[in-house]
Phi, psi and omega in degrees: 000118176289159169305337186288313163318336189271009178287328199282329183295164165260190178040231185308316174289318188296335182273331169296300175313328168299314183292306182315312192282329174304300176298336170292315179289329163312283184314328174274336157304314190296304192300316173304313181300314188291320182299316183295317176289329175293303172308312184301307181303322184281328168294320164310310192287320170312306194291304165314306184307312177299326190269336192227341179067023174230179186227132166305327182082301194298326178291359174280338193267337181317299175334289180311331184268316196270305193297333167306316188289323176295314176306312189272334169300314169294330170295322191285318183294314171308324174293322181299313172267025176062025181264000170293160174287134173226152183247108198252334198313322180289295182321312181302320192266004184250163173303151199295323183289319187296310183308313186296317180293314187289329166297322194286316179301320172292336185277324180298309164297343175281325196287312172308314183286317184287333171306307181308307177298321167293309170298332174275329167305329162304314178303315183279339167307318188297320186278330183271345181311338181285331187282118194247130173279128200302311189292294200274355182067010181271150183267168188286002176272009175282323169277333181292320192299326174308300185301324171286333175296325190282337174290325181302298184311314183294314190285336176267341149320319184297309192289312188275013162266000186293294169335324195281298190312320184277337185256356184279150179301306169238107180297344179293325185249041184287334178256000186284122176259135179297132167305141180256128184261000000 
């Protein structure tokens, strides 16, 4: 079942589809912005270095600030398209009803795990808030916020997978979306 087939149902499935679309759009935007930011900052550093034989300094801090956002946005996007590595042998060997329950339990467990990581990530942010990058003066909370945003996105993706699991013909592959060529 494709996500487009989720547009007909009401209630929770419709809300899940809207959340999925929002997560996909936000992840895609984060990927484009971070790649663009990394490219432009490195290009500026190279141009200034060749033109003036000196360094801007701040572009050297950009990978540490932006790469976590790129990574976590990619993780959420991969989860949205069912592209994470999963061990599905047990679920494939079960009858459809039991496979649905197993996949749903896995999705709930994933949501709880990412919720736990979000909670503890907030605690880590309180500790790292005092760490400052020397050139930009930005705090280490920026990359840690990427982890928290990613964990929230992954938890929401796990929860929005539940309607897909219960509506899909094959619950094991409820999130697998065909690649567009």
